[in-house]
Short mmCIF file of N, CA, C and O in Angstrom, two decimals:
data_model
loop_
_atom_site.label_atom_id
_atom_site.label_comp_id
_atom_site.label_asym_id
_atom_site.label_seq_id
_atom_site.Cartn_x
_atom_site.Cartn_y
_atom_site.Cartn_z
N MET A 3 123.62 105.77 91.88
CA MET A 3 124.36 106.34 92.99
C MET A 3 123.65 105.97 94.29
O MET A 3 122.43 106.02 94.38
N PHE A 4 124.42 105.60 95.26
CA PHE A 4 123.91 105.26 96.59
C PHE A 4 124.68 106.11 97.57
O PHE A 4 125.85 105.85 97.85
N ASP A 5 124.04 107.14 98.06
CA ASP A 5 124.68 108.06 99.00
C ASP A 5 123.89 107.98 100.30
O ASP A 5 122.80 108.53 100.40
N GLN A 6 124.43 107.25 101.24
CA GLN A 6 123.67 106.96 102.46
C GLN A 6 124.59 106.95 103.66
O GLN A 6 125.69 106.40 103.61
N GLU A 7 124.14 107.53 104.75
CA GLU A 7 124.83 107.40 106.03
C GLU A 7 124.59 105.96 106.48
O GLU A 7 123.46 105.54 106.67
N ILE A 8 125.67 105.19 106.63
CA ILE A 8 125.47 103.77 106.92
C ILE A 8 125.29 103.48 108.40
O ILE A 8 124.79 102.43 108.76
N PHE A 9 125.69 104.39 109.26
CA PHE A 9 125.50 104.17 110.69
C PHE A 9 124.40 105.08 111.18
O PHE A 9 124.61 106.25 111.44
N SER A 10 123.20 104.52 111.29
CA SER A 10 122.03 105.28 111.71
C SER A 10 121.10 104.33 112.45
O SER A 10 121.46 103.20 112.74
N ASN A 11 119.90 104.79 112.71
CA ASN A 11 118.94 103.92 113.40
C ASN A 11 118.39 102.84 112.46
O ASN A 11 117.71 101.94 112.90
N ARG A 12 118.71 102.92 111.16
CA ARG A 12 118.28 101.92 110.18
C ARG A 12 119.49 101.14 109.65
O ARG A 12 119.50 100.72 108.50
N THR A 13 120.48 100.94 110.48
CA THR A 13 121.76 100.37 110.04
C THR A 13 121.59 99.04 109.32
O THR A 13 122.15 98.86 108.23
N GLU A 14 120.84 98.11 109.87
CA GLU A 14 120.71 96.79 109.24
C GLU A 14 120.11 96.90 107.84
O GLU A 14 120.57 96.24 106.91
N ASP A 15 119.10 97.75 107.68
CA ASP A 15 118.46 97.96 106.38
C ASP A 15 119.45 98.57 105.38
O ASP A 15 119.55 98.12 104.24
N VAL A 16 120.20 99.56 105.81
CA VAL A 16 121.17 100.22 104.94
C VAL A 16 122.29 99.26 104.56
O VAL A 16 122.70 99.20 103.40
N PHE A 17 122.78 98.47 105.51
CA PHE A 17 123.82 97.49 105.23
C PHE A 17 123.34 96.51 104.16
O PHE A 17 124.06 96.18 103.22
N ALA A 18 122.12 96.02 104.30
CA ALA A 18 121.57 95.05 103.34
C ALA A 18 121.46 95.68 101.95
O ALA A 18 121.79 95.03 100.94
N LYS A 19 121.00 96.92 101.88
CA LYS A 19 120.88 97.59 100.58
C LYS A 19 122.24 97.82 99.95
O LYS A 19 122.41 97.63 98.74
N ALA A 20 123.23 98.21 100.74
CA ALA A 20 124.57 98.44 100.21
C ALA A 20 125.16 97.14 99.67
O ALA A 20 125.73 97.12 98.57
N ARG A 21 125.02 96.06 100.42
CA ARG A 21 125.54 94.77 99.96
C ARG A 21 124.83 94.31 98.68
O ARG A 21 125.47 93.81 97.75
N ALA A 22 123.52 94.47 98.63
CA ALA A 22 122.76 94.06 97.45
C ALA A 22 123.17 94.87 96.22
O ALA A 22 123.33 94.31 95.13
N LEU A 23 123.35 96.16 96.39
CA LEU A 23 123.76 97.00 95.27
C LEU A 23 125.15 96.60 94.77
O LEU A 23 125.37 96.45 93.56
N LEU A 24 126.10 96.42 95.69
CA LEU A 24 127.44 96.00 95.29
C LEU A 24 127.39 94.67 94.54
O LEU A 24 128.00 94.52 93.48
N SER A 25 126.67 93.71 95.07
CA SER A 25 126.58 92.38 94.44
C SER A 25 125.96 92.46 93.06
O SER A 25 126.44 91.83 92.11
N THR A 26 124.90 93.23 92.92
CA THR A 26 124.23 93.36 91.62
C THR A 26 125.15 94.02 90.60
O THR A 26 125.26 93.54 89.47
N LEU A 27 125.80 95.09 90.98
CA LEU A 27 126.72 95.76 90.06
C LEU A 27 127.83 94.82 89.62
O LEU A 27 128.15 94.73 88.43
N GLU A 28 128.42 94.11 90.57
CA GLU A 28 129.51 93.20 90.24
C GLU A 28 129.03 92.02 89.39
O GLU A 28 129.74 91.59 88.47
N ARG A 29 127.84 91.53 89.67
CA ARG A 29 127.29 90.41 88.90
C ARG A 29 127.15 90.77 87.42
O ARG A 29 127.32 89.93 86.54
N TYR A 30 126.85 92.04 87.14
CA TYR A 30 126.68 92.47 85.76
C TYR A 30 127.95 93.09 85.18
O TYR A 30 127.92 93.79 84.18
N GLY A 31 129.09 92.82 85.82
CA GLY A 31 130.37 93.20 85.27
C GLY A 31 130.81 94.62 85.53
O GLY A 31 131.78 95.09 84.93
N HIS A 32 130.13 95.32 86.40
CA HIS A 32 130.51 96.69 86.72
C HIS A 32 131.47 96.71 87.91
O HIS A 32 131.39 95.87 88.80
N GLN A 33 132.35 97.66 87.91
CA GLN A 33 133.29 97.84 89.01
C GLN A 33 132.79 99.03 89.84
O GLN A 33 132.97 100.17 89.45
N PRO A 34 132.12 98.78 90.97
CA PRO A 34 131.58 99.88 91.78
C PRO A 34 132.67 100.81 92.29
O PRO A 34 133.75 100.35 92.69
N LEU A 35 132.40 102.09 92.27
CA LEU A 35 133.28 103.09 92.87
C LEU A 35 132.71 103.40 94.24
O LEU A 35 131.56 103.83 94.36
N VAL A 36 133.50 103.16 95.27
CA VAL A 36 133.03 103.32 96.64
C VAL A 36 133.93 104.33 97.33
O VAL A 36 135.14 104.32 97.17
N SER A 37 133.30 105.20 98.10
CA SER A 37 134.10 106.12 98.91
C SER A 37 133.52 106.16 100.31
O SER A 37 132.33 105.96 100.53
N GLU A 38 134.40 106.39 101.27
CA GLU A 38 134.02 106.50 102.67
C GLU A 38 134.77 107.70 103.22
O GLU A 38 135.99 107.80 103.09
N ALA A 39 134.02 108.64 103.77
CA ALA A 39 134.60 109.88 104.31
C ALA A 39 135.43 110.60 103.25
O ALA A 39 136.49 111.14 103.54
N GLY A 40 134.95 110.56 101.99
CA GLY A 40 135.62 111.27 100.92
C GLY A 40 136.83 110.58 100.32
O GLY A 40 137.48 111.12 99.44
N ARG A 41 137.11 109.37 100.77
CA ARG A 41 138.27 108.61 100.27
C ARG A 41 137.79 107.38 99.51
O ARG A 41 136.89 106.68 99.97
N SER A 42 138.44 107.09 98.40
CA SER A 42 138.09 105.90 97.63
C SER A 42 138.52 104.65 98.38
O SER A 42 139.62 104.60 98.94
N ILE A 43 137.62 103.68 98.41
CA ILE A 43 137.93 102.37 99.00
C ILE A 43 137.38 101.31 98.06
O ILE A 43 136.57 101.59 97.19
N THR A 44 137.83 100.08 98.23
CA THR A 44 137.33 99.00 97.40
C THR A 44 136.00 98.50 97.96
O THR A 44 135.70 98.67 99.15
N PRO A 45 135.18 97.87 97.10
CA PRO A 45 133.95 97.27 97.61
C PRO A 45 134.20 96.28 98.75
O PRO A 45 133.44 96.21 99.70
N GLN A 46 135.32 95.55 98.68
CA GLN A 46 135.63 94.58 99.74
C GLN A 46 135.92 95.28 101.06
O GLN A 46 135.53 94.80 102.12
N ILE A 47 136.59 96.42 101.01
CA ILE A 47 136.84 97.15 102.25
C ILE A 47 135.52 97.60 102.86
O ILE A 47 135.33 97.51 104.07
N LEU A 48 134.58 98.05 102.02
CA LEU A 48 133.27 98.43 102.55
C LEU A 48 132.59 97.23 103.19
O LEU A 48 132.04 97.33 104.29
N ARG A 49 132.65 96.09 102.53
CA ARG A 49 132.07 94.87 103.12
C ARG A 49 132.72 94.55 104.47
O ARG A 49 132.04 94.16 105.41
N ASN A 50 134.04 94.71 104.54
CA ASN A 50 134.74 94.46 105.80
C ASN A 50 134.30 95.43 106.90
O ASN A 50 134.13 95.03 108.06
N ILE A 51 134.09 96.69 106.55
CA ILE A 51 133.61 97.69 107.51
C ILE A 51 132.23 97.30 108.02
O ILE A 51 131.97 97.33 109.23
N LEU A 52 131.35 96.90 107.11
CA LEU A 52 129.99 96.50 107.50
C LEU A 52 130.03 95.28 108.41
O LEU A 52 129.35 95.24 109.44
N GLN A 53 130.85 94.30 108.04
CA GLN A 53 130.94 93.08 108.85
C GLN A 53 131.50 93.37 110.24
O GLN A 53 130.98 92.87 111.24
N ALA A 54 132.55 94.18 110.31
CA ALA A 54 133.14 94.51 111.62
C ALA A 54 132.13 95.24 112.49
O ALA A 54 132.06 95.00 113.70
N SER A 55 131.36 96.12 111.89
CA SER A 55 130.35 96.85 112.65
C SER A 55 129.29 95.90 113.19
O SER A 55 128.88 96.00 114.35
N GLU A 56 128.85 94.97 112.35
CA GLU A 56 127.84 94.00 112.79
C GLU A 56 128.38 93.11 113.91
O GLU A 56 127.67 92.82 114.87
N GLU A 57 129.64 92.69 113.78
CA GLU A 57 130.24 91.85 114.82
C GLU A 57 130.36 92.62 116.14
O GLU A 57 130.10 92.06 117.21
N GLY A 58 130.74 93.89 116.07
CA GLY A 58 130.83 94.71 117.27
C GLY A 58 129.48 94.90 117.93
O GLY A 58 129.36 94.83 119.16
N ALA A 59 128.47 95.13 117.11
CA ALA A 59 127.11 95.32 117.64
C ALA A 59 126.62 94.03 118.29
O ALA A 59 125.97 94.07 119.35
N GLU A 60 126.94 92.89 117.70
CA GLU A 60 126.53 91.61 118.27
C GLU A 60 127.21 91.37 119.62
O GLU A 60 126.59 90.90 120.57
N GLU A 61 128.49 91.70 119.71
CA GLU A 61 129.20 91.55 120.98
C GLU A 61 128.56 92.42 122.06
O GLU A 61 128.39 91.99 123.20
N LEU A 62 128.19 93.66 121.70
CA LEU A 62 127.53 94.54 122.67
C LEU A 62 126.17 93.99 123.10
O LEU A 62 125.82 94.06 124.28
N ARG A 63 125.42 93.41 122.15
CA ARG A 63 124.13 92.81 122.49
C ARG A 63 124.31 91.66 123.46
O ARG A 63 123.56 91.50 124.42
N GLN A 64 125.34 90.84 123.22
CA GLN A 64 125.59 89.70 124.10
C GLN A 64 125.99 90.18 125.50
O GLN A 64 125.52 89.64 126.51
N LEU A 65 126.83 91.19 125.58
CA LEU A 65 127.22 91.74 126.89
C LEU A 65 126.01 92.34 127.60
O LEU A 65 125.85 92.19 128.82
N ASP A 66 125.17 93.02 126.85
CA ASP A 66 123.97 93.61 127.42
C ASP A 66 123.06 92.53 127.97
O ASP A 66 122.50 92.65 129.06
N ASP A 67 122.90 91.44 127.20
CA ASP A 67 122.08 90.32 127.65
C ASP A 67 122.60 89.71 128.95
O ASP A 67 121.83 89.23 129.79
N LEU A 68 123.92 89.78 129.13
CA LEU A 68 124.53 89.25 130.35
C LEU A 68 124.57 90.27 131.48
O LEU A 68 125.04 89.98 132.56
N GLY A 69 124.12 91.49 131.18
CA GLY A 69 124.11 92.55 132.19
C GLY A 69 125.44 93.24 132.39
O GLY A 69 125.67 93.86 133.43
N HIS A 70 126.34 93.17 131.40
CA HIS A 70 127.66 93.77 131.53
C HIS A 70 127.79 95.15 130.90
O HIS A 70 128.85 95.72 130.94
N VAL A 71 126.74 95.65 130.31
CA VAL A 71 126.84 96.97 129.67
C VAL A 71 125.95 97.94 130.40
O VAL A 71 124.92 97.66 130.88
#
């Protein structure tokens, strides 16, 4: 079981652990059960959430670097 708040000050570390766990489970033929906010979602939806969050954070970093934030 992996029960973790994914948006925290350790976001990158938590994202990496979540992806590694999903990949390992799937590699050994297991179908991970994933839930977000109490609702069942697919592992791919979780991956999409993580990716979108990372892309948003990167855009904010770029704007900050340009002095726009």
